[in-house]
CSV table of C-alpha atoms in Angstrom, one decimal:
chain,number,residue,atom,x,y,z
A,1,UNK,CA,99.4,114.6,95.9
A,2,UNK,CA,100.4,114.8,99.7
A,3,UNK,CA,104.0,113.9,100.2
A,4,UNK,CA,103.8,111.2,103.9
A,5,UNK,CA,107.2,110.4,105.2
A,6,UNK,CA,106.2,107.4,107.9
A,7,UNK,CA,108.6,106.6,110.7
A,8,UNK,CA,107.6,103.0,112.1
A,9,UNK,CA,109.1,101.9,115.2
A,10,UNK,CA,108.4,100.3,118.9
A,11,UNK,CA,108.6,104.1,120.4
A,12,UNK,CA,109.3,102.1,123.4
A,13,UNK,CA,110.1,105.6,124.5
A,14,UNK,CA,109.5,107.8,122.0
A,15,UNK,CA,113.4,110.5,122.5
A,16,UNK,CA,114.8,113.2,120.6
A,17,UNK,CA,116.2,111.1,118.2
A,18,UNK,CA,113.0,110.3,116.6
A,19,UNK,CA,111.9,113.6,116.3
A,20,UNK,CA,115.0,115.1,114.9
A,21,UNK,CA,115.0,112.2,112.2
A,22,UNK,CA,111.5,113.3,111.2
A,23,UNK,CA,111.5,116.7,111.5
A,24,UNK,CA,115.1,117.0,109.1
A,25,UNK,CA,113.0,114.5,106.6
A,26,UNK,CA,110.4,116.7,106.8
A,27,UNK,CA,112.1,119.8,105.8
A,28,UNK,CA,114.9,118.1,103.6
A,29,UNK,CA,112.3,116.6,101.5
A,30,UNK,CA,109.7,118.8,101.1
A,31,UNK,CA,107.2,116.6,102.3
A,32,UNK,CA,103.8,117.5,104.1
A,33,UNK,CA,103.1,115.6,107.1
A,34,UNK,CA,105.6,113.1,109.2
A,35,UNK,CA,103.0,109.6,110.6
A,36,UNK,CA,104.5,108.0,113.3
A,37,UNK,CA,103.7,104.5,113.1
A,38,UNK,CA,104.2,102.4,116.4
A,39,UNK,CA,104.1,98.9,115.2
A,40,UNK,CA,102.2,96.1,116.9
A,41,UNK,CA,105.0,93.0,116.6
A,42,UNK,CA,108.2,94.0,115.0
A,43,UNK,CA,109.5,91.2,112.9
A,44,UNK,CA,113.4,92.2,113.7
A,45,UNK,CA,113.0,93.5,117.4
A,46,UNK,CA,111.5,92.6,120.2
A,47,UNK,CA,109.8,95.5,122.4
A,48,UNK,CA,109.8,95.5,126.4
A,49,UNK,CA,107.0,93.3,128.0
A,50,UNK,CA,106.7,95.9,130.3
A,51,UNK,CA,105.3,98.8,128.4
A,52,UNK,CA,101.5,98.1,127.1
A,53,UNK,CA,100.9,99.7,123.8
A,54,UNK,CA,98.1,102.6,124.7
A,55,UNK,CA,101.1,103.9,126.8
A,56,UNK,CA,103.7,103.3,124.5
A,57,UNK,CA,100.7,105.3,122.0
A,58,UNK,CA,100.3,108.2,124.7
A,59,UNK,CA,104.1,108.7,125.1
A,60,UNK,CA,104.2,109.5,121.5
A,61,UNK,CA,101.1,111.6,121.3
A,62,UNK,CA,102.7,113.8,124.0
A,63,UNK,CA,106.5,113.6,122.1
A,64,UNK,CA,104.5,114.9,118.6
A,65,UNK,CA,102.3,117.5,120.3
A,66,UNK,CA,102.8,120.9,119.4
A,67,UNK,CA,104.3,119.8,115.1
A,68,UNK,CA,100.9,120.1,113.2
A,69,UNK,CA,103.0,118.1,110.7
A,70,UNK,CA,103.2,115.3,112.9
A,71,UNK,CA,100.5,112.6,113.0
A,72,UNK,CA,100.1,109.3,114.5
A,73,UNK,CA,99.2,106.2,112.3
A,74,UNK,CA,97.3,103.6,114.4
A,75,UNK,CA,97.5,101.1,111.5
A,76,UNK,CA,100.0,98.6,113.1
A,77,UNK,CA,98.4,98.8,116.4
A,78,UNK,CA,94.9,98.0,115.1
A,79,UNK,CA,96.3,94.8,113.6
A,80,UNK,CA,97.6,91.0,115.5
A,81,UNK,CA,100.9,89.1,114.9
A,82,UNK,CA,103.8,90.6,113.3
A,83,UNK,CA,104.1,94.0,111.0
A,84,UNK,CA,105.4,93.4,108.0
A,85,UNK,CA,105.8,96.3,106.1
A,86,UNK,CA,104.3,95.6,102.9
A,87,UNK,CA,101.3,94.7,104.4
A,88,UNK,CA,101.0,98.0,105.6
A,89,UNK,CA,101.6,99.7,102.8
A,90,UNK,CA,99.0,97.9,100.7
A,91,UNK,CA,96.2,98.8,103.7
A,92,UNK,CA,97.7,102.7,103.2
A,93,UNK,CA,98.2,103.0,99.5
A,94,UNK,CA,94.3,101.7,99.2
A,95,UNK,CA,93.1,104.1,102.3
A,96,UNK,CA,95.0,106.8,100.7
A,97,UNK,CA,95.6,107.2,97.2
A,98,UNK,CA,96.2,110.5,96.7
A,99,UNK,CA,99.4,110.1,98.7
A,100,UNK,CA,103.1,109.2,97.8
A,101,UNK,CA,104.4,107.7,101.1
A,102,UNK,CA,108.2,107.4,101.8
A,103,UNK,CA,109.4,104.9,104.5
A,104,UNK,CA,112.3,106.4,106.8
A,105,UNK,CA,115.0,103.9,107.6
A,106,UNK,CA,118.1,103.7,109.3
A,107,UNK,CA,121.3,102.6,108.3
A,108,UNK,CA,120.7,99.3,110.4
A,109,UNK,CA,117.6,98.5,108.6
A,110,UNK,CA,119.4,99.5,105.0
A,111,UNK,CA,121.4,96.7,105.7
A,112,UNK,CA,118.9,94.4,106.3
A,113,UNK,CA,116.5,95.4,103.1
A,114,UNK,CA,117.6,92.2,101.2
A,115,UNK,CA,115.8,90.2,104.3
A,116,UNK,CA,112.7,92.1,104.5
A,117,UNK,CA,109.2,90.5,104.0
A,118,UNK,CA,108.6,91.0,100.4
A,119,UNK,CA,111.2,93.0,99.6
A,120,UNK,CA,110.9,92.9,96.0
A,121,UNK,CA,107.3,93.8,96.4
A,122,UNK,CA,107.4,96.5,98.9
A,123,UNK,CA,109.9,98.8,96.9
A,124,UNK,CA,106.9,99.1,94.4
A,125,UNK,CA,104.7,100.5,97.3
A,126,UNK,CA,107.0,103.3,99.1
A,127,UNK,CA,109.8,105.0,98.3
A,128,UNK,CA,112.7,104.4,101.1
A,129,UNK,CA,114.5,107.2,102.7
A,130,UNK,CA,118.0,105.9,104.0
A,131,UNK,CA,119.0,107.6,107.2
A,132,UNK,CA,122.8,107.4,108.2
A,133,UNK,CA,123.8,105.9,111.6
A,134,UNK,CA,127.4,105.1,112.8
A,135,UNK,CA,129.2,101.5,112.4
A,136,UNK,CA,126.5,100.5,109.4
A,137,UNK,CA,127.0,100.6,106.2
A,138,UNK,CA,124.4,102.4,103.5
A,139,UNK,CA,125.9,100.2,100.6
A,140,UNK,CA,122.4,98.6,99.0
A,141,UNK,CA,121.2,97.5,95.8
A,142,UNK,CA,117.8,99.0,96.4
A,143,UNK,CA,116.4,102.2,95.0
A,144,UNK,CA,116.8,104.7,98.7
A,145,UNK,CA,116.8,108.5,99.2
A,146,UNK,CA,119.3,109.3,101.6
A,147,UNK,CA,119.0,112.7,104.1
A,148,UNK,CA,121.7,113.0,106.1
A,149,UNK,CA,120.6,114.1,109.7
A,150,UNK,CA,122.5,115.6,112.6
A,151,UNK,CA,123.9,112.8,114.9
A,152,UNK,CA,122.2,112.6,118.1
A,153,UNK,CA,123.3,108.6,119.4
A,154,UNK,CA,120.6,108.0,121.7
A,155,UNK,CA,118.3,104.9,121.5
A,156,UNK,CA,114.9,103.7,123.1
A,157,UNK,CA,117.0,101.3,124.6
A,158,UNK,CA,119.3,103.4,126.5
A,159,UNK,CA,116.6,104.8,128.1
A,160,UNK,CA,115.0,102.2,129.2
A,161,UNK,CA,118.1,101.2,131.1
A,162,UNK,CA,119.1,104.3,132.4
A,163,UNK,CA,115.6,104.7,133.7
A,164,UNK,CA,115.6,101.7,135.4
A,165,UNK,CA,119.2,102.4,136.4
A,166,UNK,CA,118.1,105.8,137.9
A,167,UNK,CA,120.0,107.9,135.8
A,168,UNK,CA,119.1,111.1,134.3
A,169,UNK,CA,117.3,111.1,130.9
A,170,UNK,CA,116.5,114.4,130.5
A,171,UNK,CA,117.4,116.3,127.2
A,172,UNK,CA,116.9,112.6,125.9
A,173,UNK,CA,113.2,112.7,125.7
A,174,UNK,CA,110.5,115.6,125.8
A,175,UNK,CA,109.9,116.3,129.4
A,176,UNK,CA,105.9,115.3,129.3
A,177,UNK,CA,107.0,112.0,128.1
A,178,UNK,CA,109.7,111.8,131.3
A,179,UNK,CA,106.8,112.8,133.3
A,180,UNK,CA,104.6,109.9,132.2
A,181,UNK,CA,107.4,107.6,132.6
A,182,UNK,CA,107.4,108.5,136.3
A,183,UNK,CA,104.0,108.7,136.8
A,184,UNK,CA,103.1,105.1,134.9
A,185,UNK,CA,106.3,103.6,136.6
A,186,UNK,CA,107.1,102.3,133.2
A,187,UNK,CA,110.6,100.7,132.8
A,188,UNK,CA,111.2,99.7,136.6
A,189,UNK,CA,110.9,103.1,137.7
């Protein structure tokens, strides 16, 4: 059986911060391959209007190049309206069966599992792995791995503003990804 951890998100950049969260899953739990799965419409967030998704897409596949353990999943992206989770994880679990897929969370969206889409459901699809952040709690009722990963307090956010800002971002993100950022004139650069 391969052993998937999937990191969803709006990678709207893809930083450091990502990659260090999948690489210590990676390792920590023995598991073969990272998927990075930008989603389409998260229910929770809302991404920048400014970024389209192929380059959102493209700043990953540069961020991930170079980890053979590191794969994109297009599933999200293929699909319309909002991503719920469970949804997803149905469409995997039939594509791939011979997998066992574990869903990386942080400690914001531990909080929040009582909320999700089917929650009740879902936890019968994936197993959860519980990532800490500061200021949130990882108190839940719900059945979670937890790997404890270096802190590194950076966020897609952040960058956005301090690229727009004009502010360095470099040891943030990979440089190639800085370097598309430039040359797209993504985030009012």
């Amino acid at each position: 059986m391969t052993k998937v951890g999937i990191l969803g998100g709006t990678f709207d950049p893809p930083h450091y911060g990502h990659l260090l969260i999948a690489n210590e899953v990676l390792s920590k739990l023995n598991l073969d391959e990272i998927w990075f799965m930008p989603n389409q419409e998260p229910p929770h967030k809302k991404k920048s209007d400014s970024v389209e998704n192929l380059d959102r897409l493209q700043m990953l596949e540069l961020s991930i190049k170079g980890n053979p353990a590191f794969k994109i999943e297009k599933n999200e992206l293929e699909r319309s309206g909002p991503s719920f989770t469970v949804d997803t994880m149905k469409i995997l679990n039939d594509r791939y069966p011979d997998h066992q897929f574990h869903f990386i969370i942080g400690a914001d969206m531990i909080e929040y599992l009582p909320k999700w889409h089917k929650i009740d459901e879902l936890i019968k699809l994936v197993n959860f792995v519980g990532v800490e952040r500061p200021e949130y709690s990882i108190k839940t009722d719900y059945p979670i791995t937890y790997v404890d990963v270096p802190a590194f307090d950076v966020s897609s956010s952040m960058i956005r503003e301090r690229v727009h800002s004009g502010m360095t971002v470099r040891y943030l993100l990979p440089d190639p990804v800085i370097d598309f950022i430039r040359e797209k004139h993504l985030y009012g650069t």
